[in-house]
PDB file of C-alpha atoms in Angstrom:
ATOM      1  CA  MET A   1     -31.174  -7.331 -19.324  1.00 96.00           C
ATOM      2  CA  LYS A   2     -29.804  -7.393 -22.847  1.00 98.00           C
ATOM      3  CA  ILE A   3     -26.040  -7.938 -22.810  1.00 98.00           C
ATOM      4  CA  ALA A   4     -23.416  -7.570 -25.513  1.00 98.00           C
ATOM      5  CA  PHE A   5     -20.704 -10.008 -24.546  1.00 98.00           C
ATOM      6  CA  PHE A   6     -17.335  -9.261 -26.199  1.00 98.00           C
ATOM      7  CA  ASN A   7     -14.137 -11.201 -26.559  1.00 97.00           C
ATOM      8  CA  THR A   8     -16.005 -14.526 -26.261  1.00 97.00           C
ATOM      9  CA  LYS A   9     -14.203 -17.857 -26.087  1.00 97.00           C
ATOM     10  CA  PRO A  10     -16.069 -21.180 -26.089  1.00 97.00           C
ATOM     11  CA  TYR A  11     -15.409 -21.645 -22.376  1.00 97.00           C
ATOM     12  CA  ASP A  12     -16.963 -18.191 -21.658  1.00 98.00           C
ATOM     13  CA  GLN A  13     -20.200 -19.097 -23.362  1.00 98.00           C
ATOM     14  CA  GLU A  14     -20.292 -22.490 -21.692  1.00 98.00           C
ATOM     15  CA  TYR A  15     -20.148 -21.123 -18.149  1.00 98.00           C
ATOM     16  CA  PHE A  16     -22.317 -18.079 -18.755  1.00 98.00           C
ATOM     17  CA  ASP A  17     -24.998 -20.177 -20.435  1.00 98.00           C
ATOM     18  CA  ARG A  18     -24.815 -22.637 -17.542  1.00 98.00           C
ATOM     19  CA  VAL A  19     -25.518 -19.830 -14.992  1.00 98.00           C
ATOM     20  CA  ASN A  20     -28.057 -18.115 -17.270  1.00 98.00           C
ATOM     21  CA  PHE A  21     -29.849 -21.406 -17.870  1.00 97.00           C
ATOM     22  CA  ASP A  22     -33.264 -19.913 -17.297  1.00 96.00           C
ATOM     23  CA  GLY A  23     -32.767 -17.090 -19.826  1.00 96.00           C
ATOM     24  CA  THR A  24     -32.989 -14.317 -17.214  1.00 97.00           C
ATOM     25  CA  HIS A  25     -30.692 -12.264 -19.390  1.00 98.00           C
ATOM     26  CA  GLN A  26     -30.560 -12.025 -23.166  1.00 98.00           C
ATOM     27  CA  ILE A  27     -26.876 -12.471 -24.107  1.00 98.00           C
ATOM     28  CA  ARG A  28     -25.375 -11.899 -27.591  1.00 98.00           C
ATOM     29  CA  TYR A  29     -21.884 -13.272 -27.808  1.00 98.00           C
ATOM     30  CA  PHE A  30     -19.265 -11.751 -30.049  1.00 98.00           C
ATOM     31  CA  SER A  31     -15.754 -13.120 -30.649  1.00 97.00           C
ATOM     32  CA  SER A  32     -14.468  -9.598 -31.431  1.00 96.00           C
ATOM     33  CA  HIS A  33     -12.522  -7.643 -28.837  1.00 96.00           C
ATOM     34  CA  LEU A  34     -14.333  -4.571 -27.614  1.00 97.00           C
ATOM     35  CA  ASP A  35     -12.905  -1.578 -29.381  1.00 97.00           C
ATOM     36  CA  LEU A  36     -14.174   1.416 -31.321  1.00 97.00           C
ATOM     37  CA  GLU A  37     -14.872  -0.572 -34.460  1.00 97.00           C
ATOM     38  CA  SER A  38     -16.676  -3.438 -32.734  1.00 98.00           C
ATOM     39  CA  THR A  39     -19.131  -1.103 -30.988  1.00 98.00           C
ATOM     40  CA  SER A  40     -21.084  -1.262 -34.200  1.00 97.00           C
ATOM     41  CA  LEU A  41     -22.175  -4.741 -33.239  1.00 98.00           C
ATOM     42  CA  ILE A  42     -24.261  -3.339 -30.392  1.00 98.00           C
ATOM     43  CA  SER A  43     -27.937  -2.872 -31.148  1.00 97.00           C
ATOM     44  CA  ASP A  44     -30.425  -2.360 -28.286  1.00 96.00           C
ATOM     45  CA  GLU A  45     -28.263  -3.817 -25.481  1.00 98.00           C
ATOM     46  CA  LYS A  46     -27.923  -1.869 -22.178  1.00 97.00           C
ATOM     47  CA  VAL A  47     -24.919  -3.805 -20.897  1.00 98.00           C
ATOM     48  CA  VAL A  48     -21.541  -4.697 -22.338  1.00 98.00           C
ATOM     49  CA  CYS A  49     -19.520  -7.451 -20.740  1.00 98.00           C
ATOM     50  CA  ALA A  50     -15.761  -7.051 -21.320  1.00 98.00           C
ATOM     51  CA  PHE A  51     -12.494  -8.790 -20.404  1.00 96.00           C
ATOM     52  CA  ILE A  52      -9.087  -7.517 -19.412  1.00 93.00           C
ATOM     53  CA  ASN A  53      -7.708  -7.190 -22.959  1.00 92.00           C
ATOM     54  CA  ASP A  54     -10.625  -5.187 -24.288  1.00 96.00           C
ATOM     55  CA  ASN A  55     -10.234  -1.476 -25.081  1.00 96.00           C
ATOM     56  CA  LEU A  56     -12.327   0.746 -22.901  1.00 98.00           C
ATOM     57  CA  ASN A  57     -10.626   4.121 -23.541  1.00 97.00           C
ATOM     58  CA  ALA A  58     -12.386   7.426 -23.712  1.00 98.00           C
ATOM     59  CA  GLN A  59     -13.305   7.074 -27.432  1.00 98.00           C
ATOM     60  CA  VAL A  60     -14.854   3.706 -26.867  1.00 98.00           C
ATOM     61  CA  LEU A  61     -16.725   4.852 -23.717  1.00 98.00           C
ATOM     62  CA  HIS A  62     -18.182   7.848 -25.544  1.00 98.00           C
ATOM     63  CA  LYS A  63     -19.387   5.512 -28.356  1.00 98.00           C
ATOM     64  CA  LEU A  64     -20.887   3.154 -25.772  1.00 98.00           C
ATOM     65  CA  LYS A  65     -22.720   6.003 -24.182  1.00 98.00           C
ATOM     66  CA  ASP A  66     -24.128   7.071 -27.579  1.00 97.00           C
ATOM     67  CA  LYS A  67     -25.244   3.521 -28.027  1.00 97.00           C
ATOM     68  CA  GLY A  68     -27.294   3.612 -24.890  1.00 97.00           C
ATOM     69  CA  ILE A  69     -25.033   1.452 -22.720  1.00 98.00           C
ATOM     70  CA  GLU A  70     -25.736   1.945 -19.061  1.00 97.00           C
ATOM     71  CA  LEU A  71     -23.505  -0.661 -17.429  1.00 97.00           C
ATOM     72  CA  ILE A  72     -20.019  -2.009 -18.153  1.00 98.00           C
ATOM     73  CA  ALA A  73     -19.705  -5.442 -16.589  1.00 98.00           C
ATOM     74  CA  LEU A  74     -16.086  -6.542 -16.279  1.00 98.00           C
ATOM     75  CA  ARG A  75     -15.580 -10.244 -15.922  1.00 97.00           C
ATOM     76  CA  SER A  76     -12.272  -9.622 -14.209  1.00 94.00           C
ATOM     77  CA  ALA A  77     -10.880  -8.155 -11.013  1.00 90.00           C
ATOM     78  CA  GLY A  78      -8.639  -5.645 -12.706  1.00 88.00           C
ATOM     79  CA  PHE A  79      -9.989  -2.458 -14.264  1.00 92.00           C
ATOM     80  CA  ASN A  80      -6.863  -0.609 -15.379  1.00 88.00           C
ATOM     81  CA  HIS A  81      -7.970  -1.059 -18.976  1.00 91.00           C
ATOM     82  CA  VAL A  82     -10.935   1.248 -18.361  1.00 96.00           C
ATOM     83  CA  ASP A  83     -10.619   5.020 -18.569  1.00 97.00           C
ATOM     84  CA  MET A  84     -12.300   5.453 -15.158  1.00 96.00           C
ATOM     85  CA  ALA A  85     -12.140   9.297 -15.231  1.00 97.00           C
ATOM     86  CA  CYS A  86     -14.072   9.328 -18.532  1.00 98.00           C
ATOM     87  CA  ALA A  87     -16.565   6.708 -17.307  1.00 97.00           C
ATOM     88  CA  GLN A  88     -17.281   8.829 -14.200  1.00 96.00           C
ATOM     89  CA  GLN A  89     -17.670  11.951 -16.362  1.00 97.00           C
ATOM     90  CA  LEU A  90     -20.151  10.045 -18.555  1.00 97.00           C
ATOM     91  CA  SER A  91     -21.967   8.630 -15.475  1.00 94.00           C
ATOM     92  CA  MET A  92     -21.406   5.177 -16.682  1.00 96.00           C
ATOM     93  CA  HIS A  93     -21.587   2.395 -14.117  1.00 96.00           C
ATOM     94  CA  VAL A  94     -18.695  -0.134 -13.973  1.00 97.00           C
ATOM     95  CA  VAL A  95     -18.796  -3.359 -12.030  1.00 98.00           C
ATOM     96  CA  ARG A  96     -16.225  -6.173 -11.697  1.00 97.00           C
ATOM     97  CA  VAL A  97     -15.505  -9.545 -10.203  1.00 96.00           C
ATOM     98  CA  PRO A  98     -13.252  -8.721  -7.277  1.00 92.00           C
ATOM     99  CA  ALA A  99     -12.513 -12.344  -6.200  1.00 88.00           C
ATOM    100  CA  TYR A 100     -13.223 -15.247  -8.457  1.00 91.00           C
ATOM    101  CA  SER A 101     -10.798 -17.791  -6.933  1.00 94.00           C
ATOM    102  CA  PRO A 102      -7.712 -16.623  -5.078  1.00 95.00           C
ATOM    103  CA  TYR A 103      -6.613 -20.227  -4.851  1.00 97.00           C
ATOM    104  CA  ALA A 104      -6.521 -20.566  -8.635  1.00 97.00           C
ATOM    105  CA  VAL A 105      -3.999 -17.768  -9.114  1.00 97.00           C
ATOM    106  CA  ALA A 106      -1.941 -18.632  -6.056  1.00 98.00           C
ATOM    107  CA  GLU A 107      -1.695 -22.266  -6.991  1.00 98.00           C
ATOM    108  CA  HIS A 108      -0.628 -21.343 -10.518  1.00 98.00           C
ATOM    109  CA  ALA A 109       2.147 -19.144  -9.081  1.00 98.00           C
ATOM    110  CA  VAL A 110       3.325 -22.103  -7.042  1.00 98.00           C
ATOM    111  CA  GLY A 111       3.154 -24.303 -10.126  1.00 98.00           C
ATOM    112  CA  LEU A 112       5.387 -21.914 -11.998  1.00 98.00           C
ATOM    113  CA  LEU A 113       7.790 -21.808  -9.063  1.00 98.00           C
ATOM    114  CA  LEU A 114       7.998 -25.637  -8.731  1.00 98.00           C
ATOM    115  CA  CYS A 115       8.345 -26.218 -12.490  1.00 98.00           C
ATOM    116  CA  LEU A 116      11.137 -23.667 -12.841  1.00 98.00           C
ATOM    117  CA  ASN A 117      13.020 -24.793  -9.711  1.00 98.00           C
ATOM    118  CA  ARG A 118      13.099 -28.447 -10.627  1.00 98.00           C
ATOM    119  CA  GLY A 119      13.384 -27.963 -14.325  1.00 98.00           C
ATOM    120  CA  ILE A 120      10.261 -30.004 -14.985  1.00 98.00           C
ATOM    121  CA  HIS A 121       9.478 -28.301 -18.279  1.00 96.00           C
ATOM    122  CA  ARG A 122      13.024 -29.094 -19.519  1.00 96.00           C
ATOM    123  CA  ALA A 123      12.976 -32.639 -18.228  1.00 97.00           C
ATOM    124  CA  HIS A 124       9.684 -33.319 -19.979  1.00 97.00           C
ATOM    125  CA  ASN A 125      11.050 -32.157 -23.284  1.00 95.00           C
ATOM    126  CA  ARG A 126      14.273 -34.167 -22.867  1.00 96.00           C
ATOM    127  CA  ILE A 127      12.467 -37.425 -22.005  1.00 97.00           C
ATOM    128  CA  ARG A 128      10.430 -37.185 -25.118  1.00 96.00           C
ATOM    129  CA  GLU A 129      13.719 -37.120 -27.090  1.00 96.00           C
ATOM    130  CA  GLY A 130      15.138 -40.038 -25.145  1.00 98.00           C
ATOM    131  CA  ASP A 131      17.510 -37.908 -23.058  1.00 97.00           C
ATOM    132  CA  PHE A 132      17.369 -39.169 -19.437  1.00 97.00           C
ATOM    133  CA  SER A 133      20.385 -37.170 -18.181  1.00 97.00           C
ATOM    134  CA  LEU A 134      20.128 -34.874 -15.159  1.00 97.00           C
ATOM    135  CA  ARG A 135      22.497 -32.150 -16.410  1.00 96.00           C
ATOM    136  CA  ASN A 136      21.400 -28.631 -15.554  1.00 95.00           C
ATOM    137  CA  LEU A 137      18.287 -29.903 -13.760  1.00 97.00           C
ATOM    138  CA  MET A 138      19.450 -29.337 -10.181  1.00 98.00           C
ATOM    139  CA  GLY A 139      17.052 -27.280  -8.105  1.00 98.00           C
ATOM    140  CA  PHE A 140      16.948 -26.176  -4.465  1.00 98.00           C
ATOM    141  CA  ASP A 141      14.841 -27.047  -1.415  1.00 98.00           C
ATOM    142  CA  LEU A 142      12.107 -24.522  -0.900  1.00 98.00           C
ATOM    143  CA  HIS A 143      12.044 -25.558   2.789  1.00 98.00           C
ATOM    144  CA  GLY A 144      13.881 -22.918   4.787  1.00 98.00           C
ATOM    145  CA  LYS A 145      14.092 -20.387   1.948  1.00 98.00           C
ATOM    146  CA  THR A 146      12.899 -16.772   2.337  1.00 98.00           C
ATOM    147  CA  VAL A 147       9.929 -16.009   0.160  1.00 98.00           C
ATOM    148  CA  GLY A 148       8.973 -12.377  -0.374  1.00 98.00           C
ATOM    149  CA  VAL A 149       5.317 -11.701  -1.204  1.00 98.00           C
ATOM    150  CA  ILE A 150       4.460  -8.249  -2.529  1.00 98.00           C
ATOM    151  CA  GLY A 151       0.679  -7.768  -1.996  1.00 98.00           C
ATOM    152  CA  THR A 152      -1.188  -9.742   0.637  1.00 98.00           C
ATOM    153  CA  GLY A 153      -4.789  -9.498  -0.501  1.00 96.00           C
ATOM    154  CA  LYS A 154      -6.805 -12.699  -0.975  1.00 95.00           C
ATOM    155  CA  ILE A 155      -4.464 -14.103  -3.665  1.00 96.00           C
ATOM    156  CA  GLY A 156      -1.268 -13.105  -1.867  1.00 98.00           C
ATOM    157  CA  GLN A 157      -2.606 -14.568   1.386  1.00 98.00           C
ATOM    158  CA  ALA A 158      -3.396 -17.860  -0.351  1.00 98.00           C
ATOM    159  CA  PHE A 159       0.087 -17.925  -1.735  1.00 98.00           C
ATOM    160  CA  THR A 160       1.633 -17.199   1.644  1.00 98.00           C
ATOM    161  CA  ASN A 161      -0.294 -20.059   3.182  1.00 98.00           C
ATOM    162  CA  ILE A 162       1.070 -22.517   0.634  1.00 98.00           C
ATOM    163  CA  MET A 163       4.680 -21.268   1.117  1.00 98.00           C
ATOM    164  CA  LEU A 164       4.355 -21.581   4.842  1.00 98.00           C
ATOM    165  CA  GLY A 165       3.195 -25.125   4.291  1.00 98.00           C
ATOM    166  CA  PHE A 166       6.467 -25.798   2.427  1.00 98.00           C
ATOM    167  CA  GLY A 167       8.351 -24.631   5.469  1.00 98.00           C
ATOM    168  CA  CYS A 168       9.430 -21.315   3.968  1.00 98.00           C
ATOM    169  CA  ASN A 169      10.227 -18.108   5.885  1.00 98.00           C
ATOM    170  CA  VAL A 170       7.635 -15.714   4.488  1.00 98.00           C
ATOM    171  CA  ILE A 171       8.096 -11.961   4.537  1.00 98.00           C
ATOM    172  CA  ALA A 172       5.686  -9.536   2.954  1.00 98.00           C
ATOM    173  CA  TYR A 173       5.260  -5.968   1.845  1.00 98.00           C
ATOM    174  CA  ASP A 174       1.862  -4.303   1.569  1.00 98.00           C
ATOM    175  CA  LEU A 175       0.591  -0.807   2.489  1.00 96.00           C
ATOM    176  CA  LEU A 176      -2.196  -2.593   4.407  1.00 96.00           C
ATOM    177  CA  HIS A 177      -1.187  -5.388   6.791  1.00 98.00           C
ATOM    178  CA  ASN A 178      -3.369  -8.545   6.641  1.00 98.00           C
ATOM    179  CA  GLU A 179      -3.926  -9.689  10.266  1.00 98.00           C
ATOM    180  CA  GLN A 180      -4.619 -13.262   9.134  1.00 98.00           C
ATOM    181  CA  CYS A 181      -1.241 -13.380   7.436  1.00 98.00           C
ATOM    182  CA  ILE A 182       0.446 -12.105  10.561  1.00 98.00           C
ATOM    183  CA  GLU A 183      -1.366 -14.731  12.697  1.00 98.00           C
ATOM    184  CA  SER A 184      -0.172 -17.456  10.336  1.00 98.00           C
ATOM    185  CA  GLY A 185       3.499 -16.375  10.674  1.00 98.00           C
ATOM    186  CA  VAL A 186       4.096 -13.905   7.881  1.00 98.00           C
ATOM    187  CA  LYS A 187       6.353 -11.032   8.837  1.00 98.00           C
ATOM    188  CA  TYR A 188       5.836  -7.628   7.266  1.00 98.00           C
ATOM    189  CA  THR A 189       8.846  -5.608   6.238  1.00 98.00           C
ATOM    190  CA  SER A 190       9.852  -2.681   4.011  1.00 98.00           C
ATOM    191  CA  LEU A 191       9.986  -3.188   0.277  1.00 98.00           C
ATOM    192  CA  ASP A 192      13.785  -2.592   0.190  1.00 98.00           C
ATOM    193  CA  ASN A 193      14.322  -5.208   2.898  1.00 98.00           C
ATOM    194  CA  LEU A 194      12.171  -7.653   1.052  1.00 98.00           C
ATOM    195  CA  LEU A 195      13.969  -7.159  -2.194  1.00 98.00           C
ATOM    196  CA  SER A 196      17.392  -7.588  -0.639  1.00 98.00           C
ATOM    197  CA  HIS A 197      16.587 -10.663   1.504  1.00 98.00           C
ATOM    198  CA  ALA A 198      14.177 -12.858  -0.458  1.00 98.00           C
ATOM    199  CA  ASP A 199      15.291 -15.943  -2.386  1.00 98.00           C
ATOM    200  CA  VAL A 200      11.915 -15.947  -4.145  1.00 98.00           C
ATOM    201  CA  ILE A 201       9.776 -12.887  -4.908  1.00 99.00           C
ATOM    202  CA  SER A 202       6.183 -13.300  -5.950  1.00 99.00           C
ATOM    203  CA  LEU A 203       3.994 -10.346  -7.088  1.00 98.00           C
ATOM    204  CA  HIS A 204       0.328 -10.208  -6.029  1.00 98.00           C
ATOM    205  CA  CYS A 205      -0.476  -6.487  -6.149  1.00 96.00           C
ATOM    206  CA  PRO A 206      -2.642  -4.329  -8.382  1.00 92.00           C
ATOM    207  CA  LEU A 207      -1.305  -2.028 -11.119  1.00 93.00           C
ATOM    208  CA  THR A 208      -1.377   1.575  -9.954  1.00 92.00           C
ATOM    209  CA  PRO A 209       0.830   4.556 -10.841  1.00 94.00           C
ATOM    210  CA  ASP A 210       2.952   3.642  -7.816  1.00 96.00           C
ATOM    211  CA  THR A 211       3.386  -0.049  -8.830  1.00 97.00           C
ATOM    212  CA  TYR A 212       4.078   0.548 -12.501  1.00 97.00           C
ATOM    213  CA  HIS A 213       7.420  -1.068 -13.244  1.00 98.00           C
ATOM    214  CA  LEU A 214       7.797  -1.941  -9.581  1.00 98.00           C
ATOM    215  CA  ILE A 215      10.424  -4.449 -10.678  1.00 98.00           C
ATOM    216  CA  ASP A 216      12.849  -2.289 -12.638  1.00 98.00           C
ATOM    217  CA  GLN A 217      16.637  -1.980 -12.878  1.00 98.00           C
ATOM    218  CA  LYS A 218      16.870  -0.173  -9.460  1.00 98.00           C
ATOM    219  CA  ALA A 219      14.752  -2.858  -7.787  1.00 98.00           C
ATOM    220  CA  LEU A 220      16.800  -5.730  -9.402  1.00 98.00           C
ATOM    221  CA  ALA A 221      20.057  -4.219  -8.177  1.00 98.00           C
ATOM    222  CA  LYS A 222      18.864  -4.594  -4.604  1.00 98.00           C
ATOM    223  CA  MET A 223      18.096  -8.313  -5.034  1.00 98.00           C
ATOM    224  CA  MET A 224      20.323 -11.308  -4.336  1.00 98.00           C
ATOM    225  CA  ASP A 225      22.102 -12.787  -7.319  1.00 98.00           C
ATOM    226  CA  GLY A 226      20.122 -15.705  -8.785  1.00 98.00           C
ATOM    227  CA  VAL A 227      16.789 -14.502  -7.328  1.00 98.00           C
ATOM    228  CA  THR A 228      13.562 -16.223  -8.486  1.00 98.00           C
ATOM    229  CA  ILE A 229      10.729 -13.892  -9.548  1.00 99.00           C
ATOM    230  CA  ILE A 230       7.156 -14.928 -10.167  1.00 99.00           C
ATOM    231  CA  ASN A 231       4.467 -12.550 -11.504  1.00 98.00           C
ATOM    232  CA  THR A 232       0.788 -13.729 -11.821  1.00 98.00           C
ATOM    233  CA  SER A 233      -0.570 -10.308 -11.120  1.00 96.00           C
ATOM    234  CA  ARG A 234      -0.240  -7.569 -13.740  1.00 95.00           C
ATOM    235  CA  GLY A 235       2.254  -7.404 -16.614  1.00 96.00           C
ATOM    236  CA  LYS A 236       3.253  -3.812 -16.196  1.00 97.00           C
ATOM    237  CA  LEU A 237       4.533  -4.447 -12.689  1.00 98.00           C
ATOM    238  CA  VAL A 238       7.670  -5.673 -14.401  1.00 98.00           C
ATOM    239  CA  ASP A 239      10.039  -3.698 -16.705  1.00 98.00           C
ATOM    240  CA  THR A 240      10.618  -6.348 -19.370  1.00 98.00           C
ATOM    241  CA  LYS A 241      13.818  -4.795 -20.713  1.00 98.00           C
ATOM    242  CA  ALA A 242      15.259  -4.632 -17.199  1.00 98.00           C
ATOM    243  CA  ILE A 243      14.309  -8.231 -16.441  1.00 98.00           C
ATOM    244  CA  ILE A 244      15.926  -9.428 -19.702  1.00 98.00           C
ATOM    245  CA  ASN A 245      19.103  -7.676 -18.661  1.00 98.00           C
ATOM    246  CA  GLY A 246      18.770  -9.283 -15.228  1.00 98.00           C
ATOM    247  CA  LEU A 247      18.496 -12.720 -16.834  1.00 98.00           C
ATOM    248  CA  LYS A 248      21.513 -12.128 -19.046  1.00 98.00           C
ATOM    249  CA  SER A 249      23.680 -11.017 -16.121  1.00 98.00           C
ATOM    250  CA  GLY A 250      22.530 -13.838 -13.834  1.00 98.00           C
ATOM    251  CA  LYS A 251      20.893 -11.450 -11.347  1.00 98.00           C
ATOM    252  CA  VAL A 252      17.587 -13.275 -12.065  1.00 98.00           C
ATOM    253  CA  GLY A 253      18.063 -17.011 -11.802  1.00 98.00           C
ATOM    254  CA  LEU A 254      14.460 -18.094 -12.532  1.00 98.00           C
ATOM    255  CA  LEU A 255      11.537 -16.178 -13.946  1.00 98.00           C
ATOM    256  CA  GLY A 256       7.892 -17.240 -14.093  1.00 98.00           C
ATOM    257  CA  LEU A 257       5.393 -14.957 -15.787  1.00 98.00           C
ATOM    258  CA  ASP A 258       1.652 -15.493 -16.326  1.00 98.00           C
ATOM    259  CA  VAL A 259       1.344 -11.875 -17.370  1.00 97.00           C
ATOM    260  CA  TYR A 260       3.268  -9.606 -19.736  1.00 98.00           C
ATOM    261  CA  GLU A 261       3.218  -5.812 -20.049  1.00 96.00           C
ATOM    262  CA  GLU A 262       2.144  -5.864 -23.763  1.00 94.00           C
ATOM    263  CA  GLU A 263      -0.048  -8.942 -23.489  1.00 94.00           C
ATOM    264  CA  GLU A 264      -3.199  -7.283 -24.763  1.00 88.00           C
ATOM    265  CA  ALA A 265      -2.328  -7.881 -28.397  1.00 86.00           C
ATOM    266  CA  LEU A 266      -1.218 -11.449 -27.835  1.00 93.00           C
ATOM    267  CA  PHE A 267      -2.666 -13.399 -24.995  1.00 95.00           C
ATOM    268  CA  PHE A 268      -5.737 -15.676 -25.386  1.00 94.00           C
ATOM    269  CA  GLU A 269      -5.130 -15.945 -29.133  1.00 93.00           C
ATOM    270  CA  ASP A 270      -3.342 -18.382 -31.357  1.00 93.00           C
ATOM    271  CA  PHE A 271      -0.282 -17.016 -33.249  1.00 94.00           C
ATOM    272  CA  SER A 272       1.381 -20.353 -33.914  1.00 93.00           C
ATOM    273  CA  ALA A 273       1.116 -19.941 -37.623  1.00 93.00           C
ATOM    274  CA  GLN A 274       2.830 -16.532 -37.886  1.00 91.00           C
ATOM    275  CA  GLY A 275       5.078 -16.522 -34.812  1.00 91.00           C
ATOM    276  CA  ILE A 276       5.563 -14.056 -32.101  1.00 93.00           C
ATOM    277  CA  GLN A 277       6.060 -10.529 -33.505  1.00 92.00           C
ATOM    278  CA  ASP A 278       6.761  -8.945 -30.107  1.00 95.00           C
ATOM    279  CA  ASP A 279      10.640  -8.858 -29.944  1.00 96.00           C
ATOM    280  CA  LEU A 280      10.795  -8.586 -26.124  1.00 97.00           C
ATOM    281  CA  LEU A 281       8.471 -11.478 -25.561  1.00 97.00           C
ATOM    282  CA  ALA A 282      10.236 -13.499 -28.156  1.00 96.00           C
ATOM    283  CA  ARG A 283      13.510 -12.865 -26.398  1.00 97.00           C
ATOM    284  CA  LEU A 284      12.105 -13.945 -23.057  1.00 97.00           C
ATOM    285  CA  THR A 285      11.006 -17.266 -24.417  1.00 96.00           C
ATOM    286  CA  THR A 286      14.580 -18.094 -25.530  1.00 97.00           C
ATOM    287  CA  PHE A 287      15.807 -18.413 -21.871  1.00 98.00           C
ATOM    288  CA  PRO A 288      15.740 -21.895 -20.514  1.00 96.00           C
ATOM    289  CA  ASN A 289      15.123 -20.564 -17.019  1.00 98.00           C
ATOM    290  CA  VAL A 290      11.976 -18.665 -17.992  1.00 98.00           C
ATOM    291  CA  ILE A 291       8.438 -19.926 -18.253  1.00 98.00           C
ATOM    292  CA  VAL A 292       5.754 -17.718 -19.761  1.00 98.00           C
ATOM    293  CA  THR A 293       2.080 -18.772 -19.601  1.00 98.00           C
ATOM    294  CA  SER A 294      -0.689 -16.779 -21.246  1.00 96.00           C
ATOM    295  CA  HIS A 295      -2.599 -15.325 -18.265  1.00 96.00           C
ATOM    296  CA  GLN A 296      -4.173 -18.701 -17.352  1.00 97.00           C
ATOM    297  CA  GLY A 297      -3.776 -18.365 -13.548  1.00 97.00           C
ATOM    298  CA  PHE A 298      -7.517 -17.722 -13.220  1.00 96.00           C
ATOM    299  CA  PHE A 299      -8.473 -20.606 -15.530  1.00 97.00           C
ATOM    300  CA  THR A 300      -9.993 -23.264 -13.266  1.00 98.00           C
ATOM    301  CA  GLN A 301     -13.520 -24.726 -13.307  1.00 98.00           C
ATOM    302  CA  GLU A 302     -14.305 -23.037  -9.937  1.00 97.00           C
ATOM    303  CA  ALA A 303     -13.008 -19.641 -10.995  1.00 97.00           C
ATOM    304  CA  MET A 304     -14.922 -19.717 -14.314  1.00 98.00           C
ATOM    305  CA  LEU A 305     -18.184 -20.576 -12.488  1.00 98.00           C
ATOM    306  CA  ASN A 306     -17.566 -17.802  -9.985  1.00 97.00           C
ATOM    307  CA  ILE A 307     -16.855 -15.250 -12.645  1.00 97.00           C
ATOM    308  CA  ALA A 308     -20.097 -16.076 -14.533  1.00 98.00           C
ATOM    309  CA  GLN A 309     -22.164 -16.122 -11.299  1.00 97.00           C
ATOM    310  CA  THR A 310     -20.774 -12.822  -9.947  1.00 97.00           C
ATOM    311  CA  THR A 311     -20.946 -11.033 -13.272  1.00 98.00           C
ATOM    312  CA  LEU A 312     -24.579 -11.969 -13.922  1.00 98.00           C
ATOM    313  CA  SER A 313     -25.426 -11.225 -10.260  1.00 97.00           C
ATOM    314  CA  ASN A 314     -23.885  -7.734 -10.700  1.00 97.00           C
ATOM    315  CA  ILE A 315     -26.074  -7.215 -13.746  1.00 97.00           C
ATOM    316  CA  SER A 316     -29.277  -8.506 -12.036  1.00 97.00           C
ATOM    317  CA  GLN A 317     -28.782  -6.223  -9.060  1.00 96.00           C
ATOM    318  CA  PHE A 318     -28.102  -3.232 -11.332  1.00 96.00           C
ATOM    319  CA  GLU A 319     -31.383  -4.000 -13.277  1.00 96.00           C
ATOM    320  CA  GLN A 320     -33.312  -4.243 -10.009  1.00 95.00           C
ATOM    321  CA  ASP A 321     -32.255  -1.135  -8.202  1.00 93.00           C
ATOM    322  CA  GLY A 322     -29.422   0.552 -10.198  1.00 92.00           C
ATOM    323  CA  SER A 323     -26.778  -0.469  -7.666  1.00 90.00           C
ATOM    324  CA  ALA A 324     -24.179  -3.217  -7.467  1.00 85.00           C
ATOM    325  CA  GLN A 325     -22.065  -4.448  -4.472  1.00 86.00           C
ATOM    326  CA  ASN A 326     -19.076  -4.933  -6.771  1.00 95.00           C
ATOM    327  CA  ALA A 327     -19.197  -1.469  -8.349  1.00 95.00           C
ATOM    328  CA  VAL A 328     -16.026   0.317  -9.316  1.00 93.00           C
ATOM    329  CA  LEU A 329     -18.160   3.347 -10.280  1.00 83.00           C
TER     330      LEU A 329
END
């Protein structure tokens, strides 16, 4: 099929061209984000391929329909950036990549945790300046600590396995209990109990109306002083203003974010020349006990290959019989 590929980075084209080596699909790559204005780039394509920070609101979807687009192929697991009600109304098919590499995201969450706990990022900067002191670098043993995991799908399960390997006591909250997690030693509990007893809390749940600002002022009040919070899932799970207040008061001891609630206008782009214009994000980056990465948890060779393979497989299946096993709609 003919595909209009938006929000292209060099690594996207590298992996999609590698999978599409035989030219089964005709792909036109655009660096522009998908929005109302950039839909003008579409000519006779029947598929658009979009990423998590592209705009697929009602206006854009109507324009895509007018352009003859039949399929929206998301190269991501999340689809909260798509107006699903409008897509359904327009009878537009939407497919996604439900699991590209749970290990990639889980391992990145652990990386943030280890780096923050042992002050590796601070030590690295000091050594480069000739400062070999250990002041303010003391961490804590993860062994024996209680780690609370919110969301035990494939990524959450991978994270629990790593934490169990560290000798942690792992408790979890999820509406659906994962039997494999239970068999490995994870104990399910209520959300309130998890918030009040966990030394470390890691978020691995989708963004829904029920999970929006799951970590807010009320949730923080239930946590232990000095709690460590890691979010590699969705930015809007965390109320940024509340978390900043938690950092200032000492309620939050360490914070690792690979996502941010207003990341769409910032992440994956280079703003080093003009600086960060987002005041809340700029404030977050001033704390020495905070690490923010730009949604790179998925970014491994294996994950990129899986994303390309699954996305093009979704499109091929749709071309053959109008269906797709990874359909959202």
